[in-house]
Short mmCIF file of C-alpha atoms in Angstrom, two decimals:
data_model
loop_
_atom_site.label_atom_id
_atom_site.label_comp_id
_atom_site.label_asym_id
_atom_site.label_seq_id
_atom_site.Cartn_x
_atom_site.Cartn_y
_atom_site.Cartn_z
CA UNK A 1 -41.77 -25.49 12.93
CA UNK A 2 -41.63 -23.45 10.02
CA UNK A 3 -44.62 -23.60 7.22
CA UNK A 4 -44.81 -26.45 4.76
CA UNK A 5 -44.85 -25.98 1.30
CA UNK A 6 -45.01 -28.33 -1.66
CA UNK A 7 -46.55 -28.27 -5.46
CA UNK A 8 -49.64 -30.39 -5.57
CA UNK A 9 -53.02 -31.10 -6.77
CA UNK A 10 -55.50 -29.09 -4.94
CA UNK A 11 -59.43 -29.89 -5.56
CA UNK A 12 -63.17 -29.66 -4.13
CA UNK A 13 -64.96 -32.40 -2.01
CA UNK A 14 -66.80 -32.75 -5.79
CA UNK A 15 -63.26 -33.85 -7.08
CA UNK A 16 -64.33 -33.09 -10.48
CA UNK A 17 -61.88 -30.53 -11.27
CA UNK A 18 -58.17 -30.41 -9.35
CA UNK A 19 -55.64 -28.12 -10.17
CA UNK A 20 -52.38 -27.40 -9.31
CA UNK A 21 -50.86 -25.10 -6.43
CA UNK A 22 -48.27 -24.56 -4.31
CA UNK A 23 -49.48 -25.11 -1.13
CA UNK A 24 -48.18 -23.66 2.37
CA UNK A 25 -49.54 -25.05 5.76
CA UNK A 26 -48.35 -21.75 8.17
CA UNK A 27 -48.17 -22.60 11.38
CA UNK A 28 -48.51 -19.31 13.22
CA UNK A 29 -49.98 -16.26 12.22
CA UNK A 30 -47.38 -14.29 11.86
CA UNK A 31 -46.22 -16.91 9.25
CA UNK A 32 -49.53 -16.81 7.54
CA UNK A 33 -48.96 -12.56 7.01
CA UNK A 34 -45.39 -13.51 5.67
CA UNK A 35 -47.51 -14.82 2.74
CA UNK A 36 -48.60 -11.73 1.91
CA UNK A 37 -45.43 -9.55 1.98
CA UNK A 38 -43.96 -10.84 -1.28
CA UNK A 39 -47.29 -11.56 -3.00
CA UNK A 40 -47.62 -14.51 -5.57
CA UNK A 41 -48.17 -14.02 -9.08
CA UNK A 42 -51.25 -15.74 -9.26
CA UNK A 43 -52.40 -14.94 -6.20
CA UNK A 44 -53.82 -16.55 -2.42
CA UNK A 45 -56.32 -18.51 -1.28
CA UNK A 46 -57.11 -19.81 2.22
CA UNK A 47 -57.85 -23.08 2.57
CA UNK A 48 -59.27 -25.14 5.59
CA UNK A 49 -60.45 -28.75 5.67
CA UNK A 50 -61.42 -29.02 2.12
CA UNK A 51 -64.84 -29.64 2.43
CA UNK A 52 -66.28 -26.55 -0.09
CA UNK A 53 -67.50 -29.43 -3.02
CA UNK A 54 -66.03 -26.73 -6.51
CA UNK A 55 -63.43 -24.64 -6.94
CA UNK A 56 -63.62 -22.06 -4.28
CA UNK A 57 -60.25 -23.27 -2.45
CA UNK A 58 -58.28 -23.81 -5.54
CA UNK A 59 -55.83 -21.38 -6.74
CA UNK A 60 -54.43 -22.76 -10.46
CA UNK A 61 -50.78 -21.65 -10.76
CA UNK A 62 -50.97 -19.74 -7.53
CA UNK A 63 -50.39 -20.40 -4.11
CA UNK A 64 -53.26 -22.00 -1.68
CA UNK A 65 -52.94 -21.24 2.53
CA UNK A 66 -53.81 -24.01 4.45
CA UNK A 67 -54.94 -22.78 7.91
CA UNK A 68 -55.63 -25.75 9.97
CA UNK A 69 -52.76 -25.64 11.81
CA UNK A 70 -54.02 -21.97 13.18
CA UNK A 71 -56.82 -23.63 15.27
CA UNK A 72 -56.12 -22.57 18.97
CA UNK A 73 -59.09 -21.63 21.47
CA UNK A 74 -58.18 -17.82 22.12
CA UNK A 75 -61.03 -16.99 25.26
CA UNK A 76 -64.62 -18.31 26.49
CA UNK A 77 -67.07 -16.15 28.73
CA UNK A 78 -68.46 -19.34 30.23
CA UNK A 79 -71.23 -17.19 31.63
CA UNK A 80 -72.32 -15.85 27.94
CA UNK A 81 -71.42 -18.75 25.79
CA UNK A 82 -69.21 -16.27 23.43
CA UNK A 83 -65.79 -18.10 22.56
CA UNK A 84 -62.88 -16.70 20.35
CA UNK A 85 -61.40 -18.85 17.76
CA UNK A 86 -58.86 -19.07 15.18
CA UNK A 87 -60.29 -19.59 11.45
CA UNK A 88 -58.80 -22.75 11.39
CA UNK A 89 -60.62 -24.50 14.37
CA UNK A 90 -63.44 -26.52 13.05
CA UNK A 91 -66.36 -27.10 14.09
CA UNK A 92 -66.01 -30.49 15.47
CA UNK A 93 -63.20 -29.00 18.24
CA UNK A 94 -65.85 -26.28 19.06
CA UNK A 95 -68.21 -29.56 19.50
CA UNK A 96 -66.18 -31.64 21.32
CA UNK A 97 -64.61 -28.53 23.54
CA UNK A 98 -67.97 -26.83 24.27
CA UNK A 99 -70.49 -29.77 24.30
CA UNK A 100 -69.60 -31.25 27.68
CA UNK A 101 -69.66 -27.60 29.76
CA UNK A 102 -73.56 -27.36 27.85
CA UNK A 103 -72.78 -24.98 24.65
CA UNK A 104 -73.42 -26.24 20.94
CA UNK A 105 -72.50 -24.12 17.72
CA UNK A 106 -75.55 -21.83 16.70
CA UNK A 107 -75.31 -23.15 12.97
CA UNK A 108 -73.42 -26.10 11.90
CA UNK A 109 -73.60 -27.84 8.52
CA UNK A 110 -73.99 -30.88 7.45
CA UNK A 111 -70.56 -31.48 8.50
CA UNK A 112 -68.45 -30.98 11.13
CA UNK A 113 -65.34 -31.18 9.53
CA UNK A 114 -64.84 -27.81 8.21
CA UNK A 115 -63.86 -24.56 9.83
CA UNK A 116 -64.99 -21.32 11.51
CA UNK A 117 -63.32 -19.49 8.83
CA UNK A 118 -64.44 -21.37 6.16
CA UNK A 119 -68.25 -21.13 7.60
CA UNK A 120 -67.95 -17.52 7.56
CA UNK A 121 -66.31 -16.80 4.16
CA UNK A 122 -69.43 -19.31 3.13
CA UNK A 123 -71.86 -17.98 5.37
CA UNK A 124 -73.00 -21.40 6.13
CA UNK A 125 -76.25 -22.75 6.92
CA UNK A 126 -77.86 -25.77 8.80
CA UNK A 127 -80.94 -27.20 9.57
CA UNK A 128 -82.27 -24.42 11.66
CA UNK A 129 -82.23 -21.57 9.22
CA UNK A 130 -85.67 -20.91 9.44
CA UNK A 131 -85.42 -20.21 13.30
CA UNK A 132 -81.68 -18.83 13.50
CA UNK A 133 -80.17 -17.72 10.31
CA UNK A 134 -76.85 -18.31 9.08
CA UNK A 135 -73.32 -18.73 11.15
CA UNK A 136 -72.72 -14.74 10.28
CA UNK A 137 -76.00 -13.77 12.38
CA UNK A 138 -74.02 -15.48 15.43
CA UNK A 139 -70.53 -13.82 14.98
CA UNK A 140 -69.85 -10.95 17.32
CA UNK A 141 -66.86 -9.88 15.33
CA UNK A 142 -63.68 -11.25 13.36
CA UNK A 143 -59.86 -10.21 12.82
CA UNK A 144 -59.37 -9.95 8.88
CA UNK A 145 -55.71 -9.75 8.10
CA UNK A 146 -56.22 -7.42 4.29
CA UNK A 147 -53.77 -8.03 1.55
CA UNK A 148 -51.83 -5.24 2.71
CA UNK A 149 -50.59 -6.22 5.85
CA UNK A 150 -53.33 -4.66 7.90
CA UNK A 151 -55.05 -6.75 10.79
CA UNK A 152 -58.52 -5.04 11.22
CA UNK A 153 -61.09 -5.63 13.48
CA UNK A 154 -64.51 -5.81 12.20
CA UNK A 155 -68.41 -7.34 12.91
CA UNK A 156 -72.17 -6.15 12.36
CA UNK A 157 -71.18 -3.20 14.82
CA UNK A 158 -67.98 -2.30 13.28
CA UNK A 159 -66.98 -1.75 9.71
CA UNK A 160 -70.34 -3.56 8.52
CA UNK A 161 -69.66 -2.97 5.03
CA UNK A 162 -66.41 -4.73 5.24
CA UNK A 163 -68.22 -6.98 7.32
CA UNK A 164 -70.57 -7.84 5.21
CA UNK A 165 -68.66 -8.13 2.54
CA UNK A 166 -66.62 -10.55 3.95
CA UNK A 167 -69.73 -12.85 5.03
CA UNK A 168 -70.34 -14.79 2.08
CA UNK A 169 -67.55 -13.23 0.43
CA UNK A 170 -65.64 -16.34 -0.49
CA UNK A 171 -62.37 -16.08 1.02
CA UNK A 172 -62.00 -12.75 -1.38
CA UNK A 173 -61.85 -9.72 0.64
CA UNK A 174 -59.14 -10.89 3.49
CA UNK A 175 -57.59 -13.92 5.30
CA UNK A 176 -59.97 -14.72 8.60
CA UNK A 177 -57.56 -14.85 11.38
CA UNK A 178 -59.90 -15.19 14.31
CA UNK A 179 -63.31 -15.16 15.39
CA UNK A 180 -65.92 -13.97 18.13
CA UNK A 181 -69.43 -15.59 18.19
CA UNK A 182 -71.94 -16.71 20.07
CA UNK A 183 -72.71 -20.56 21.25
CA UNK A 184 -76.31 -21.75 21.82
CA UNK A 185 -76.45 -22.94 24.88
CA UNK A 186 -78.20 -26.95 25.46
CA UNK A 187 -79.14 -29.08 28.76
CA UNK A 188 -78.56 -32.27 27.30
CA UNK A 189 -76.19 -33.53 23.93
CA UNK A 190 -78.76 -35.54 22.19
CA UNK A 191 -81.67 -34.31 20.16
CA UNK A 192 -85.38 -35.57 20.18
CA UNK A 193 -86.51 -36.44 16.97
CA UNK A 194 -89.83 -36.37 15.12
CA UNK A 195 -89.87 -38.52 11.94
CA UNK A 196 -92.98 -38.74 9.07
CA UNK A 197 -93.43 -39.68 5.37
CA UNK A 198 -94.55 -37.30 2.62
CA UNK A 199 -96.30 -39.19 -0.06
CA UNK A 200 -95.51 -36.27 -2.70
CA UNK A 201 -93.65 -32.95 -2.91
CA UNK A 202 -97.15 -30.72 -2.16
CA UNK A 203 -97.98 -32.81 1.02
CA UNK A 204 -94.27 -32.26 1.60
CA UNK A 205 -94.31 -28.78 1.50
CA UNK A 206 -97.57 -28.29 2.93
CA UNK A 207 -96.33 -29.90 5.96
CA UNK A 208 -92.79 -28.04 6.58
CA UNK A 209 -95.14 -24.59 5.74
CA UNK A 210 -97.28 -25.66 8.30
CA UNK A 211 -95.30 -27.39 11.27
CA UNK A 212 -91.53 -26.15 11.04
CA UNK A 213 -92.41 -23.21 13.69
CA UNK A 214 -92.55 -25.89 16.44
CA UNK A 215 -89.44 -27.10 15.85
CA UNK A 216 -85.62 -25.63 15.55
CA UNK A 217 -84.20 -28.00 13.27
CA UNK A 218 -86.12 -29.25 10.14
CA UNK A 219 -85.10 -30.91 6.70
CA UNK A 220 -86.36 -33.37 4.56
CA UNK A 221 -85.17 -36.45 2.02
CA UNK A 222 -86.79 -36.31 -1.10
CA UNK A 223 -86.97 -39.13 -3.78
CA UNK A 224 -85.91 -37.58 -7.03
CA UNK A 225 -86.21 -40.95 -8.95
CA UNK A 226 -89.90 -41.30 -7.42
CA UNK A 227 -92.25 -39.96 -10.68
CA UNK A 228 -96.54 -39.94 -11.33
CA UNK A 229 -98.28 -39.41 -8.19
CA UNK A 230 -95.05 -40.19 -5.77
CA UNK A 231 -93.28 -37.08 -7.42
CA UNK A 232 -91.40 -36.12 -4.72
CA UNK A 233 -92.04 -38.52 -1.71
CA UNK A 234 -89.53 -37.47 1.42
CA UNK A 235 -89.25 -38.06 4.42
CA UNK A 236 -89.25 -35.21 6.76
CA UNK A 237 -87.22 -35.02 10.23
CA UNK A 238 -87.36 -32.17 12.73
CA UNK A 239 -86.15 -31.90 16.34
CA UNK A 240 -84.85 -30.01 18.94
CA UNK A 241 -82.39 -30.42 21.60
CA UNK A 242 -83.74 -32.47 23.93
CA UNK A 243 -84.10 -31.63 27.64
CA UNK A 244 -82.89 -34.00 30.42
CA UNK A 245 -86.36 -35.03 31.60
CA UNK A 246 -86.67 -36.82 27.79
CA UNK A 247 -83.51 -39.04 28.45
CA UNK A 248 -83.49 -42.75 29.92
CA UNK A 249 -82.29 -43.07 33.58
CA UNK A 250 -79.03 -44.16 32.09
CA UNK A 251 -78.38 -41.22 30.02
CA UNK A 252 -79.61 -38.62 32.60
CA UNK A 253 -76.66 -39.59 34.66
CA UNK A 254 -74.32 -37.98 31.88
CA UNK A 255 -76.71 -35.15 30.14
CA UNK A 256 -74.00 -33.49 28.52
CA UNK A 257 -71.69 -36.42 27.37
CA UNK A 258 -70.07 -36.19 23.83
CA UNK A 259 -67.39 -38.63 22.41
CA UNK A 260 -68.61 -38.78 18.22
CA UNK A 261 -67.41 -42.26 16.76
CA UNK A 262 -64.17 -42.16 14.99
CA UNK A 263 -65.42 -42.69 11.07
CA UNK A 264 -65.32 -45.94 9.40
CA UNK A 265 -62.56 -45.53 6.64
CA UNK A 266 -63.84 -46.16 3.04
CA UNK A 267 -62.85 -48.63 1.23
CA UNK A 268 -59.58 -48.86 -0.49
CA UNK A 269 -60.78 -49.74 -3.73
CA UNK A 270 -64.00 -48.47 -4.99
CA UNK A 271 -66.02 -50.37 -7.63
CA UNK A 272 -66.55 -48.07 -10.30
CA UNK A 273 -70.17 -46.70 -10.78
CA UNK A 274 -70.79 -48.03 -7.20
CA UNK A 275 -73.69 -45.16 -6.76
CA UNK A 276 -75.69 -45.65 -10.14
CA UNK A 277 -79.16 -45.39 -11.13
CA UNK A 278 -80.10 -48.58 -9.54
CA UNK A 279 -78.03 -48.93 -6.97
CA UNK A 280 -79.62 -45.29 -5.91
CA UNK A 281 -83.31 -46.41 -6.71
CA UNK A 282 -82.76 -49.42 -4.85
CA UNK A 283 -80.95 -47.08 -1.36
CA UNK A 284 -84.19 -44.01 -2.10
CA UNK A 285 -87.08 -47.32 -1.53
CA UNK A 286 -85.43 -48.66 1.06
CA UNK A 287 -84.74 -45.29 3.29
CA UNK A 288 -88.34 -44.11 2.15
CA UNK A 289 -89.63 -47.30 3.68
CA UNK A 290 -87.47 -46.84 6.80
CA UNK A 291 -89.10 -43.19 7.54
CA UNK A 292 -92.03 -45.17 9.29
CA UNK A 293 -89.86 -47.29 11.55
CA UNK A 294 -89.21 -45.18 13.99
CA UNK A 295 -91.28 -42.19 14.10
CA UNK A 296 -89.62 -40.39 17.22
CA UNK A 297 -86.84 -40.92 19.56
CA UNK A 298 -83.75 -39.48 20.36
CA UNK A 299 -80.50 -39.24 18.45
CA UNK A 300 -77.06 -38.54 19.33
CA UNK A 301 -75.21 -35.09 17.73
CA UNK A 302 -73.82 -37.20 15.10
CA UNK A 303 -76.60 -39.12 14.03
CA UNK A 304 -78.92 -36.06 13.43
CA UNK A 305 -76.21 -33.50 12.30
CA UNK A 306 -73.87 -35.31 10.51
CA UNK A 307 -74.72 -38.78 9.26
CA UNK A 308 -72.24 -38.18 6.54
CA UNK A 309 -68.95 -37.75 8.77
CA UNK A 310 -69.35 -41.46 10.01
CA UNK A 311 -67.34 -42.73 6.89
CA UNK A 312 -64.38 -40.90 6.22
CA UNK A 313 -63.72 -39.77 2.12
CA UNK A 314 -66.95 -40.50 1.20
CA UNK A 315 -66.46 -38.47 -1.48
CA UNK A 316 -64.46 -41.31 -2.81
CA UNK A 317 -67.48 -43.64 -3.36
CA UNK A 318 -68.36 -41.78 -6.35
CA UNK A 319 -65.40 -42.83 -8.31
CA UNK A 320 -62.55 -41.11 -10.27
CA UNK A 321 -64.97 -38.81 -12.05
CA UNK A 322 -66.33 -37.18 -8.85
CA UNK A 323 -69.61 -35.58 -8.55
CA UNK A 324 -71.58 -31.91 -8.51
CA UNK A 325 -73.52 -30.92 -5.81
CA UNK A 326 -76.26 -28.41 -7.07
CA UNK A 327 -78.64 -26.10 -4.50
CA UNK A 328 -80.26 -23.34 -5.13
CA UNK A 329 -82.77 -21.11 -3.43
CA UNK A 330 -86.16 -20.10 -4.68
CA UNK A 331 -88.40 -16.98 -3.28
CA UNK A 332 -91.57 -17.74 -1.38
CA UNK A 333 -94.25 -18.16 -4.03
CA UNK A 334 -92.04 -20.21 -6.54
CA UNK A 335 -93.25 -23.44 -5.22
CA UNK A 336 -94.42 -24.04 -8.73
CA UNK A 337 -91.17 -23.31 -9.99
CA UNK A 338 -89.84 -25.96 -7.34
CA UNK A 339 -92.19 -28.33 -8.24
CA UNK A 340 -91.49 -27.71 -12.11
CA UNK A 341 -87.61 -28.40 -10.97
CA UNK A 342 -88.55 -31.45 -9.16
CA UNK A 343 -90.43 -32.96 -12.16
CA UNK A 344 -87.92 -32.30 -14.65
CA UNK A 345 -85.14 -33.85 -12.34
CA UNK A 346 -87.49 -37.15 -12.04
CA UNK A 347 -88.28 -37.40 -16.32
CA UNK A 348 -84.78 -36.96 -16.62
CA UNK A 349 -84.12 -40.27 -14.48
CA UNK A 350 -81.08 -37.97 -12.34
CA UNK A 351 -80.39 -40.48 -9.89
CA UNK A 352 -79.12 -38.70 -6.62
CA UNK A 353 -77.85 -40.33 -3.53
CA UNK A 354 -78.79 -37.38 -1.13
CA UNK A 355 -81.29 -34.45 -2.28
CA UNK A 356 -82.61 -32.69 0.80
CA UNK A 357 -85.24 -29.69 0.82
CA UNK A 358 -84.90 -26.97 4.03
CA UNK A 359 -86.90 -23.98 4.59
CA UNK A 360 -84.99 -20.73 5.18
CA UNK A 361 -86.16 -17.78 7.03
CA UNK A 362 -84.90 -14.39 6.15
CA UNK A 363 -81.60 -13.89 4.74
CA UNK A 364 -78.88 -11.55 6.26
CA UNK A 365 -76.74 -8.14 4.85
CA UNK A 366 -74.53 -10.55 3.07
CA UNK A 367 -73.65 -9.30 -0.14
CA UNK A 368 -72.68 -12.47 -1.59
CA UNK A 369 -74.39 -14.57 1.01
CA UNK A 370 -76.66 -17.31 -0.30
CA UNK A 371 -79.52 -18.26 1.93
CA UNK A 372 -82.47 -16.28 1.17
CA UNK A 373 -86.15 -16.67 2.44
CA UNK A 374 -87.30 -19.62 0.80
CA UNK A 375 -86.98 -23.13 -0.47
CA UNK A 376 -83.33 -24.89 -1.07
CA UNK A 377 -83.12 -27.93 -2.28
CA UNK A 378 -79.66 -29.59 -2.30
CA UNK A 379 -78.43 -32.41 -4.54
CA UNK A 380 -75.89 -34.64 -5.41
CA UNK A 381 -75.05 -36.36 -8.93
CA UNK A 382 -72.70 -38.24 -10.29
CA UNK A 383 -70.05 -35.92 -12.29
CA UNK A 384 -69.71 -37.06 -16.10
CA UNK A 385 -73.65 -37.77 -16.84
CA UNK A 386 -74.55 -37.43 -20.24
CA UNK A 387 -76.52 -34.33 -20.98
CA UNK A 388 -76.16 -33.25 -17.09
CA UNK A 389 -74.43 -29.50 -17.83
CA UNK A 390 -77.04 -29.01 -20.11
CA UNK A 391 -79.76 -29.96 -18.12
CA UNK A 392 -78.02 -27.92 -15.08
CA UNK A 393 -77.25 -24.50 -17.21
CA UNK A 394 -81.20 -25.02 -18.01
CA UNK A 395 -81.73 -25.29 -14.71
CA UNK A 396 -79.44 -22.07 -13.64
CA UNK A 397 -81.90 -20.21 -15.88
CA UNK A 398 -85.07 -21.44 -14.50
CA UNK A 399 -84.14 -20.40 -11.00
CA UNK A 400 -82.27 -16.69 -12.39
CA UNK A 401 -85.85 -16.53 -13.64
CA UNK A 402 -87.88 -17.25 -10.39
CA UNK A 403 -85.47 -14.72 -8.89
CA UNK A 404 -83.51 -17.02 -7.01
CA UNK A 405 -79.70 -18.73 -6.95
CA UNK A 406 -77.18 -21.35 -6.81
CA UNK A 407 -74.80 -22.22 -3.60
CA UNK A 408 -71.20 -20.74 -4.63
CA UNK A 409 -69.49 -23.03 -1.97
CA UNK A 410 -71.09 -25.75 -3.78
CA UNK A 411 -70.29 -24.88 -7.68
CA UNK A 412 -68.34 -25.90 -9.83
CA UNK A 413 -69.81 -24.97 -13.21
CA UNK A 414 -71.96 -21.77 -13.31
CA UNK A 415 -72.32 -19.40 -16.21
CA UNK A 416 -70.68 -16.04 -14.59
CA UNK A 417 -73.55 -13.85 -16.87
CA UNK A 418 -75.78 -15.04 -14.23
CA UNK A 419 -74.04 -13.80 -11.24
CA UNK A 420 -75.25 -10.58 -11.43
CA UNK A 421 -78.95 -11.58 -11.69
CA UNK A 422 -78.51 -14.18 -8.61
CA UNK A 423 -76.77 -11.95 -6.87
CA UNK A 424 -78.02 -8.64 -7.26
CA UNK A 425 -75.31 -6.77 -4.28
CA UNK A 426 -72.39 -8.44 -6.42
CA UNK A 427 -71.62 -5.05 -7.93
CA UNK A 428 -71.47 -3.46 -4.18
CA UNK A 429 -68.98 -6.52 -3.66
CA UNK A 430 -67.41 -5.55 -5.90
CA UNK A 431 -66.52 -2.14 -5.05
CA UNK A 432 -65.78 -2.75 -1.35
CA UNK A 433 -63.61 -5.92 -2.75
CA UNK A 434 -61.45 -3.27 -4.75
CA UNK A 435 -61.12 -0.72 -2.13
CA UNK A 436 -59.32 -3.63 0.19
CA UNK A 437 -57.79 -5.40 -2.70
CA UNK A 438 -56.95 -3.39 -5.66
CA UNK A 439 -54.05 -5.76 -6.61
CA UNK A 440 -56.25 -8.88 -6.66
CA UNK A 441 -54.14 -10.35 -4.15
CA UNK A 442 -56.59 -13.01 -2.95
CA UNK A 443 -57.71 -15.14 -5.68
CA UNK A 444 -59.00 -18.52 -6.50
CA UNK A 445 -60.21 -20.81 -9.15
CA UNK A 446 -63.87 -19.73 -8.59
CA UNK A 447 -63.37 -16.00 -8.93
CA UNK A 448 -61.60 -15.97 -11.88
CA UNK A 449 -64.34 -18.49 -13.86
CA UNK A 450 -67.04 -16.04 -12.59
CA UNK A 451 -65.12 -13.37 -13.17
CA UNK A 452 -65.45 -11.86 -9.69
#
């Protein structure tokens, strides 16, 4: 079947800001080089299952590669857990595939509906960065087809500054064609869970500082419309994969069982302003009171991972307007700074549906890779607010200031002045970039607002 094509509107989970593209759906690979023999005017972008929330798989005027038809399981070493995958297999097939013979993906987000590709040209993170890094510190090596024609092999090992160029690199450097990593393996498919209530942001803190060793997978909720002496009240959950002595006589039967709910389809008509202030202040005391119902217990894959993917477009519950997700990362010793953040989110009455604080661990040799050691908090907002860019640019300075930065897969707004001060390697990026590029072949919305 040859490759579709079509003019359409192309935009982020956020859907604040669609433009238009002609977009191709190849269905081999040697379709998906074709692309780049005659290259478009305003460039290429790859895109996978649209989950990025800004601009970075938009292509204005240019022409945008959707790769999920190139999602085939190339090779497993059942004995080492290392599988090869196109970039357009996501990371629910890798779930549902690998699950069942007792392998789970190192470093999955908060959903599972995006792909390998896509996690590497965002250099994803999960729950468990503080113990395991990023998805790039589990890949073995990749295939990146260059705008040239050129289908190179490269990892950690081989080419690393291509490598890690690419890690991070937004799609920028060359189209992922395939990729080698390495799957954690797990005894059982659910995950036993440890529950507790914060009753501010320092207790918060002071307990994921002291108690997120013992555990692989931590994150908390936090309360942004909680103010005084409740100033950031969360509630923190941690687990790890559980082992088949912690499951019921039922389960044990069937350690490794996996079969993820379809989702529940939203709506068809959304009341405007569903997720307002009070709605939101109404959801935040409810869930905060829930955090003491059930203190520990096990949960499936689903459940802990991805409580998100059980209703399909969620997106769409924020209305016409869409909505901005915002994380950043701060540097050890800015808890201050985080706290400062915190308070100025809560005075300003920014009601958000899900803000969630992690921990990171070290960061990788990413040059545009975001997790760093850390805090990241993570937030979403209603597009459209009044006075919300302002209070967000102010907020882009505060953290350029503590020495930290802002998600790229996630923006849709930043000032591109401040992309060399967040990202100090950009101009290395840069460099390596041109050497593979020099055409500017592979483009999108993103790089040409920040001027990449």
């Amino acid at each position: 079947m040859p490759a579709e094509r079509g003019r359409r509107l192309v935009a982020g989970w956020g859907n604040t800001a669609p433009t238009a593209a002609d977009v191709v759906a190849p269905q081999s690979r040697r379709e998906l080089a074709d692309l780049l023999v005659t290259p478009p005017r305003r460039g290429l972008i790859a895109r996978g299952l649209g989950r990025s929330y800004g601009d970075v798989a938009q292509n204005a005027g240019g022409v945008v590669a959707d790769c999920t038809a190139l999602d085939r399981v190339v090779g497993f070493d059942g004995e080492s857990g290392v599988v090869t995958v196109e970039g357009g297999a996501s990371i629910d097939t890798l779930l549902r595939t690998f699950v069942p013979l007792g392998w789970f993906v190192p470093v999955t987000p908060g959903t599972r509906y995006v792909t390998v590709a896509g996690c590497v040209a965002n250099d994803v993170h999960g729950k468990n960065h503080h113990v395991d890094g990023s998805f790039a510190d589990h890949v073995v090596s990749l295939l990146l087809q260059l705008p040239d024609g050129e289908v190179v092999e490269i990892g950690p090992e081989r080419r690393p500054d291509l490598y890690w160029a690419t890690v991070g690199g937004l799609g920028l450097t060359g189209l992922i064609v395939e990729v080698t990593l390495r799957l954690l393996p797990v005894r059982t498919s659910l995950v036993r869970v440890d529950r507790e209530r914060a009753s501010d942001l320092d207790d918060l803190m002071a307990r994921m500082a002291g108690g997120d060793h013992r555990y692989r997978y931590s994150v908390a909720w936090i309360d942004l419309l909680a103010s005084g002496r409740a100033l950031g009240r969360a509630v923190l959950t941690r687990g790890d994969h559980a082992e088949p002595s912690d499951l019921p006589a039922r389960a044990a039967r069937h350690p490794l069982a996996f079969s993820p709910r379809s989702p529940l389809p939203t709506p068809p008509v959304v009341p405007p302003h569903l997720l307002n202030r009070w709605s939101i202040k109404a959801f935040n005391e409810l869930w905060f009171r829930k955090g003491n119902d059930r203190p520990e217990g096990l949960e499936t894959i689903g459940a802990f991972f991805h409580p998100l993917d059980g209703v399909a477009a969620w997106n769409r519950l924020y209305g016409p307007q869409g909505f901005l997700q915002y994380q950043f990362v701060l540097p050890p010793g800015e808890e201050a700074t985080l706290r400062a953040i915190v308070e100025r989110l809560a005075c300003e009455r920014v009601a958000s549906f899900l803000a969630v604080l992690k921990r990171f661990g070290d960061g990788n040799a990413g040059l545009l890779s975001f997790p760093m050691k850390g805090w990241t908090l993570a937030l979403d907002v209603p597009a459209g607010g009044s006075g919300l860019d302002a209070l967000l640019d102010q907020l882009d300075g505060v953290v350029a200031d503590a020495g930290g930065r802002v998600y790229l897969a996630k923006d849709a707004r930043l000032a591109p002045e401040l992309m060399p001060v967040m990202y100090p390697r950009l101009e290395r990026w840069r460099q390596i970039r041109a050497e593979v590029d020099p055409a500017g072949i592979l483009m999108s919305d993103l790089a040409r607002r920040l001027g990449l």
